[in-house]
Each structure stands twice: as structure tokens, then as C-alpha cells.
XYZ file of C-alpha atoms in Angstrom:
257
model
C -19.329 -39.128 -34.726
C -21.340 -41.313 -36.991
C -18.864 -44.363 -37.426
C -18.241 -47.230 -35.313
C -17.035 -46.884 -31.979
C -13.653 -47.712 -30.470
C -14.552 -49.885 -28.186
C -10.834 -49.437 -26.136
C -11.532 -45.751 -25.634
C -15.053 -46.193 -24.075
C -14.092 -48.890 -21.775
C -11.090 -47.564 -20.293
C -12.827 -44.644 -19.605
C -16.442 -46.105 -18.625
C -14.773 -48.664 -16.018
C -11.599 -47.115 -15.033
C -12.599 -43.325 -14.276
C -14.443 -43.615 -11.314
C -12.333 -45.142 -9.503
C -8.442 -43.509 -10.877
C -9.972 -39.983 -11.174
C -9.642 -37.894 -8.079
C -10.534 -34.791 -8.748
C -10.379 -31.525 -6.163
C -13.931 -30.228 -5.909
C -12.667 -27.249 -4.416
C -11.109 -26.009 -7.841
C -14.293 -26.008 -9.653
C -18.281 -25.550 -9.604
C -18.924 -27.059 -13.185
C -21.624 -29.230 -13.810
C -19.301 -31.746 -14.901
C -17.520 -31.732 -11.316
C -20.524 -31.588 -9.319
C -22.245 -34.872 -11.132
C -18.688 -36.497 -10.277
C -18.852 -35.289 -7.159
C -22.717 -37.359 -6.680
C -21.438 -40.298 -8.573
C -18.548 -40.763 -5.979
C -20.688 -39.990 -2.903
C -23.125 -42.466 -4.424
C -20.432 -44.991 -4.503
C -19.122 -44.117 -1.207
C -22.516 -44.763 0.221
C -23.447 -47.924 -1.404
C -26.358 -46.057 -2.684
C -28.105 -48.136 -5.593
C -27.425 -46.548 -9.156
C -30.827 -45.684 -10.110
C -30.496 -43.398 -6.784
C -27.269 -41.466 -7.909
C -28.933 -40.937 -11.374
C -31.842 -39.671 -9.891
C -29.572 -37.268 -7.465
C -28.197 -36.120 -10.529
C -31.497 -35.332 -12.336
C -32.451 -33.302 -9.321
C -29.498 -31.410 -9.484
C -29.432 -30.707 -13.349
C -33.149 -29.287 -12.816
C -32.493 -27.331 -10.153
C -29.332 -25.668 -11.767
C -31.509 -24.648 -14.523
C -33.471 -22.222 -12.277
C -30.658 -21.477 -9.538
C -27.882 -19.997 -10.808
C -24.422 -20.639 -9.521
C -23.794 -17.430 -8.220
C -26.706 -17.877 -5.440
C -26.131 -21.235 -3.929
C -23.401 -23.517 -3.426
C -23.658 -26.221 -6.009
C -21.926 -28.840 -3.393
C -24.427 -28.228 -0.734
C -27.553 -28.635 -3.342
C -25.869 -31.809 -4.408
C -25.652 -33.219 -1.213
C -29.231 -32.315 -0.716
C -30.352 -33.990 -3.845
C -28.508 -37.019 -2.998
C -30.180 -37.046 0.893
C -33.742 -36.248 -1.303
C -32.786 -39.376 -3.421
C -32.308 -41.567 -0.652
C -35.948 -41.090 0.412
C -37.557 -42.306 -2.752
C -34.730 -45.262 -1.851
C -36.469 -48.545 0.183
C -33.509 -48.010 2.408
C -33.333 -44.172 3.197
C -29.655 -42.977 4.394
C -29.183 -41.276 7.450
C -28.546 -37.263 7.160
C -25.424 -37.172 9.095
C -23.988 -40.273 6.856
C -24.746 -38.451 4.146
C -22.822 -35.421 5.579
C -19.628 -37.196 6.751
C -19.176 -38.685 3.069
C -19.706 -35.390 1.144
C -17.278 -33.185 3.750
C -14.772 -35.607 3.439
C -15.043 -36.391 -0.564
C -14.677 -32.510 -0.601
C -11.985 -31.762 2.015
C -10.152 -35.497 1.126
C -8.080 -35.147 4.413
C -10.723 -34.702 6.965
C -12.245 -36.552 9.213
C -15.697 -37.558 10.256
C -17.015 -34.418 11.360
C -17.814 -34.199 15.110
C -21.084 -32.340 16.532
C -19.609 -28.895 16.473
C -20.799 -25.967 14.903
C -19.263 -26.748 11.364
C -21.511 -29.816 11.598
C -24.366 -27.864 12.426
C -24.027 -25.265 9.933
C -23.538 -27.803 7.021
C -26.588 -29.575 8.380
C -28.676 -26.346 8.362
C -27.103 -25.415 4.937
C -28.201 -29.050 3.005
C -31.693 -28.455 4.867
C -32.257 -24.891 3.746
C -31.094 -25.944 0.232
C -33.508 -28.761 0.244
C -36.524 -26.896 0.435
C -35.308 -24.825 -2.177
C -34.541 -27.914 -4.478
C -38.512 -29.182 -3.673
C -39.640 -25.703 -4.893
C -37.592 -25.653 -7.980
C -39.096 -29.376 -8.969
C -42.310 -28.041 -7.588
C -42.634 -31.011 -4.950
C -42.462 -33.555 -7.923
C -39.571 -35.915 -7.057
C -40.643 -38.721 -9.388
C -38.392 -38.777 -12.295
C -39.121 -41.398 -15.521
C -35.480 -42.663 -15.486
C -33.862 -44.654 -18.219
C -32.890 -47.614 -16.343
C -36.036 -49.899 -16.507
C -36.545 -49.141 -20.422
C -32.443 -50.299 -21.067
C -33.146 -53.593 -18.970
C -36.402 -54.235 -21.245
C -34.694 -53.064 -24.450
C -31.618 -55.842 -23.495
C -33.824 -58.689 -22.097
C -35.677 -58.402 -25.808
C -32.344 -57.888 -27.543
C -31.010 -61.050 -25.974
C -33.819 -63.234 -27.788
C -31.935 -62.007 -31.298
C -28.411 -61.877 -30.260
C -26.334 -65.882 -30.174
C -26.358 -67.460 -26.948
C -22.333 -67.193 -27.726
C -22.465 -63.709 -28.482
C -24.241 -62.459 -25.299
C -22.309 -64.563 -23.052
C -18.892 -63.160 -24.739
C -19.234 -59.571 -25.274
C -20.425 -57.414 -22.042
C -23.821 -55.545 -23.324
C -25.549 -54.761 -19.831
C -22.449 -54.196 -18.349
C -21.194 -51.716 -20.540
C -24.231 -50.053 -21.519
C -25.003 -49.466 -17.854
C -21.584 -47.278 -17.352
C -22.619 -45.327 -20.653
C -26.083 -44.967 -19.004
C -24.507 -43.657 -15.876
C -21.822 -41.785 -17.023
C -24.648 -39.924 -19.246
C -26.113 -38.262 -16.185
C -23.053 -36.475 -15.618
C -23.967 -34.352 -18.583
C -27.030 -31.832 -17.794
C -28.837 -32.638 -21.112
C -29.496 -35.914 -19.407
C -32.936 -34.487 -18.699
C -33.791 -33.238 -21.586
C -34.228 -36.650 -23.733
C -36.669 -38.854 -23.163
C -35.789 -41.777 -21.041
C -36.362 -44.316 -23.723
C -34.626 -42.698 -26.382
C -31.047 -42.576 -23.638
C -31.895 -45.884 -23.100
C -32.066 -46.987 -26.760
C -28.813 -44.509 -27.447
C -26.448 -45.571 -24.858
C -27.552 -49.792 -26.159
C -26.857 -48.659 -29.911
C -23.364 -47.298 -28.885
C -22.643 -50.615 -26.849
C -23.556 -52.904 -30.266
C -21.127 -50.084 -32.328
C -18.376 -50.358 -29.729
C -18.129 -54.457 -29.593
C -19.495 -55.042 -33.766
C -22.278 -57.146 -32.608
C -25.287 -56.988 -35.195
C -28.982 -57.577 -34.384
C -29.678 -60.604 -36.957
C -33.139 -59.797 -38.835
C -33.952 -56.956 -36.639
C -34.643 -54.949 -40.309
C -36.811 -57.245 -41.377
C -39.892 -56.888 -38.846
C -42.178 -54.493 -41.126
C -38.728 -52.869 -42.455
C -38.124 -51.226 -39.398
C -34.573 -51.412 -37.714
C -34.845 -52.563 -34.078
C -34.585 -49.080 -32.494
C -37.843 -48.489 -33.734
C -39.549 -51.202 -32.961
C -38.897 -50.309 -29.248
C -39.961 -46.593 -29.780
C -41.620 -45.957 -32.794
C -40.047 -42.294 -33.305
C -36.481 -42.999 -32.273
C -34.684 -41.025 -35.075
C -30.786 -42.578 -35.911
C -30.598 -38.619 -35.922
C -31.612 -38.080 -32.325
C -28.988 -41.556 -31.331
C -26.183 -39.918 -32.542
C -26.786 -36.643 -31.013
C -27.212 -38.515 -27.119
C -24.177 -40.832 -28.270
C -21.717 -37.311 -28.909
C -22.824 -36.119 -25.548
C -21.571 -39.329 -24.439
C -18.499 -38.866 -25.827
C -17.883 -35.166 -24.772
C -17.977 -36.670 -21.318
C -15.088 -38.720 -21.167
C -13.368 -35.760 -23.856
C -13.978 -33.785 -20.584
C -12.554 -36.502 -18.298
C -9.428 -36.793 -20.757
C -8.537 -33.092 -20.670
C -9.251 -33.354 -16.613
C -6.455 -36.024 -16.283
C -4.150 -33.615 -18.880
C -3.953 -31.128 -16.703
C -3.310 -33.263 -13.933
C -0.346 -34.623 -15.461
């Protein structure tokens, strides 16, 4: 994909997906279902969207040493959203956490009472946290994108018309790329800044807008100014992932048709 962007496709799928696409965890254990799985619970429990992206990092790393086979990949979710929450100022309660991702699984339950089903899910999202601390060997700080795409825009919006920024929906729309990335486990394999520049290059390519003399600051274009070895290479690359997500999303809402 090395062209400009249709800017239609991305947004109806960046916006609209979250909220139209109900998908039945029980049919699958793919990555791709799982990350939905956070982002909903995320959204179900207000949690801030740094927090859901950093759920999601936990879970992509400790995927890469569990295999799917051993564990239930909805239980280690729900543990890396409850491990989230604690690096959070506002920490969720465990049993909040437990009613939202029972019920986002089995979509006409209840809220669970204090029976043994609660209990054993409890134990389960416990047992499974220890084992996602081991697998990040007690390291839960993760250098997320989010801070370098607000820098990279506040710096952008001294080059871009006061018209232009006010028209054409850059943070809003390169935050949904940004989160939507994270549903793809290669999310933690880039470095944060070049996402960050990737997902604000395929915002400019979806809506046409140009950075005006951004190429004439030592010759450099304005990608590398940021981050002096962001390759157009290594953009395109993150942008495809990008795109295979919502190819995903399409062929989900195919087969639901």
C-alpha cells in the first residue's frame, strides 16, 4: 500500500467498529478476538485508553511465551486488563472487572453472584496473573506510543493552517489508528515513536493535508526530524498492519452477514 489513503474506508471502520461489531468470543481464541475482546471491556469500564493499550501489550507479550493450548487467552486478558488498572491513578475493583468480562463473553448473563463460578473465575484471573508477571519478568512499565503522537501533533500544528487543523480531524483520527494498532500483536515489536509517527503519516495521507516546508529543515522530511531514523520503509510496513486490521474486521462482518 504505498499510495494515498481512502480516507472513507479508514473512518468507517476506525469510528464505527467498536461500537456495530459484536463479535462471539466464544467462537474464537485469535489474537485478533482477544484484543477486541480488551478494547470492549476497556470501554465498558471507562478505563482510560492508554490503559486498554497497555492491557493489550501485556497480553501480546505474554502470548509470545504461553501458548494457546495451555491457558485460556480470555482469562489472561482479563488479568492483563485488572494488571493495567493498577499502573491506572484510579485502580478498578477485581470483581468489576469480572462482571464486565463474564458478561462481554456470555452477552446474556448477568452480574455474577458470589457462587462458586465467581470464585473459580476469580481464582482463575489470579493464578493467570502471576503467570503474566513472570512472563514480563515483573516489568509492567511499557514505553507506549501515546505521549510521542500528542508531541509529534502539538509540533505538527505549528506548520499546519489554523483552517486546516480546525477542519480536518488529525488527533482524532490518528488516535483510533493508534488504538486500533494494538489489536495487532506486532504492536510491540516497533518502537513507540516510530507507531506514533506511522499511524500520524497515514492520518495526513487519508485527509491530503501537506506539512508546508517540512522538507526544507536541513532536507529532511518531517518524520525525521522527530526521529532521526524513521525509514518511509519502516511507515509503510506499520501503516499495512494497520490496514490488515480492519481487512480482518471486514471479513468478520462477511461472515456475519
Amino acid at each position: 500500500m504505498q499510495g494515498m489513503a481512502n480516507v472513507d474506508v479508514f473512518q468507517r471502520h476506525s469510528t464505527s467498529w467498536k461500537n456495530s461489531l459484536m463479535l462471539d468470543y466464544k467462537q474464537s481464541k485469535h489474537s485478533f478476538y482477544v484484543a477486541r475482546f480488551i478494547s470492549e471491556c476497556g470501554l465498558k469500564l471507562i478505563m482510560e485508553a492508554w490503559t486498554v493499550s497497555l492491557a493489550a501489550s501485556y497480553y501480546h507479550k505474554c502470548m509470545k511465551s504461553v501458548s494457546e493450548k495451555d491457558v485460556d487467552p480470555y482469562v489472561v486478558a482479563t488479568s492483563c486488563l485488572y494488571l493495567a488498572s493498577k499502573n491506572d491513578n484510579r485502580p478498578l475493583r477485581l470483581r468489576d472487572i469480572l462482571n464486565v468480562a463474564h458478561s462481554t463473553i456470555h452477552r446474556d448473563s448477568g452480574v455474577l453472584d458470589l457462587t462458586e463460578e465467581y470464585w473459580s473465575l476469580r481464582d482463575s484471573v489470579v493464578q493467570a496473573e502471576l503467570l503474566l508477571l513472570r512472563t514480563l519478568e515483573f516489568n509492567t512499565t511499557v514505553n507506549l506510543p501515546h505521549k510521542y503522537m500528542l508531541y509529534y501533533l502539538d509540533s505538527l500544528r505549528q506548520w499546519i493552517s489554523p483552517e486546516v487543523w480546525s477542519q480536518v480531524p488529525i488527533i482524532r483520527t490518528s488516535w483510533s489508528f493508534l488504538q486500533d494498532f494494538f489489536h495487532d500483536p506486532s504492536s510491540i515489536d516497533h518502537r513507540p515513536q516510530h507507531i506514533a509517527i506511522s499511524v500520524v503519516y497515514l492520518t495526513l495521507q487519508c485527509y491530503g493535508v501537506t506539512i508546508p516546508g517540512a522538507c526544507d529543515i536541513e532536507g529532511k522530511t518531517w518524520y525525521e526530524i522527530f526521529c532521526k531514523d524513521m525509514k518511509k520503509e519502516t511507515i509503510w510496513s506499520i501503516i499495512d498492519k494497520i490496514v490488515n486490521i480492519y481487512e480482518k474486521e471486514q471479513a468478520i462482518l462477511e461472515q456475519k452477514d
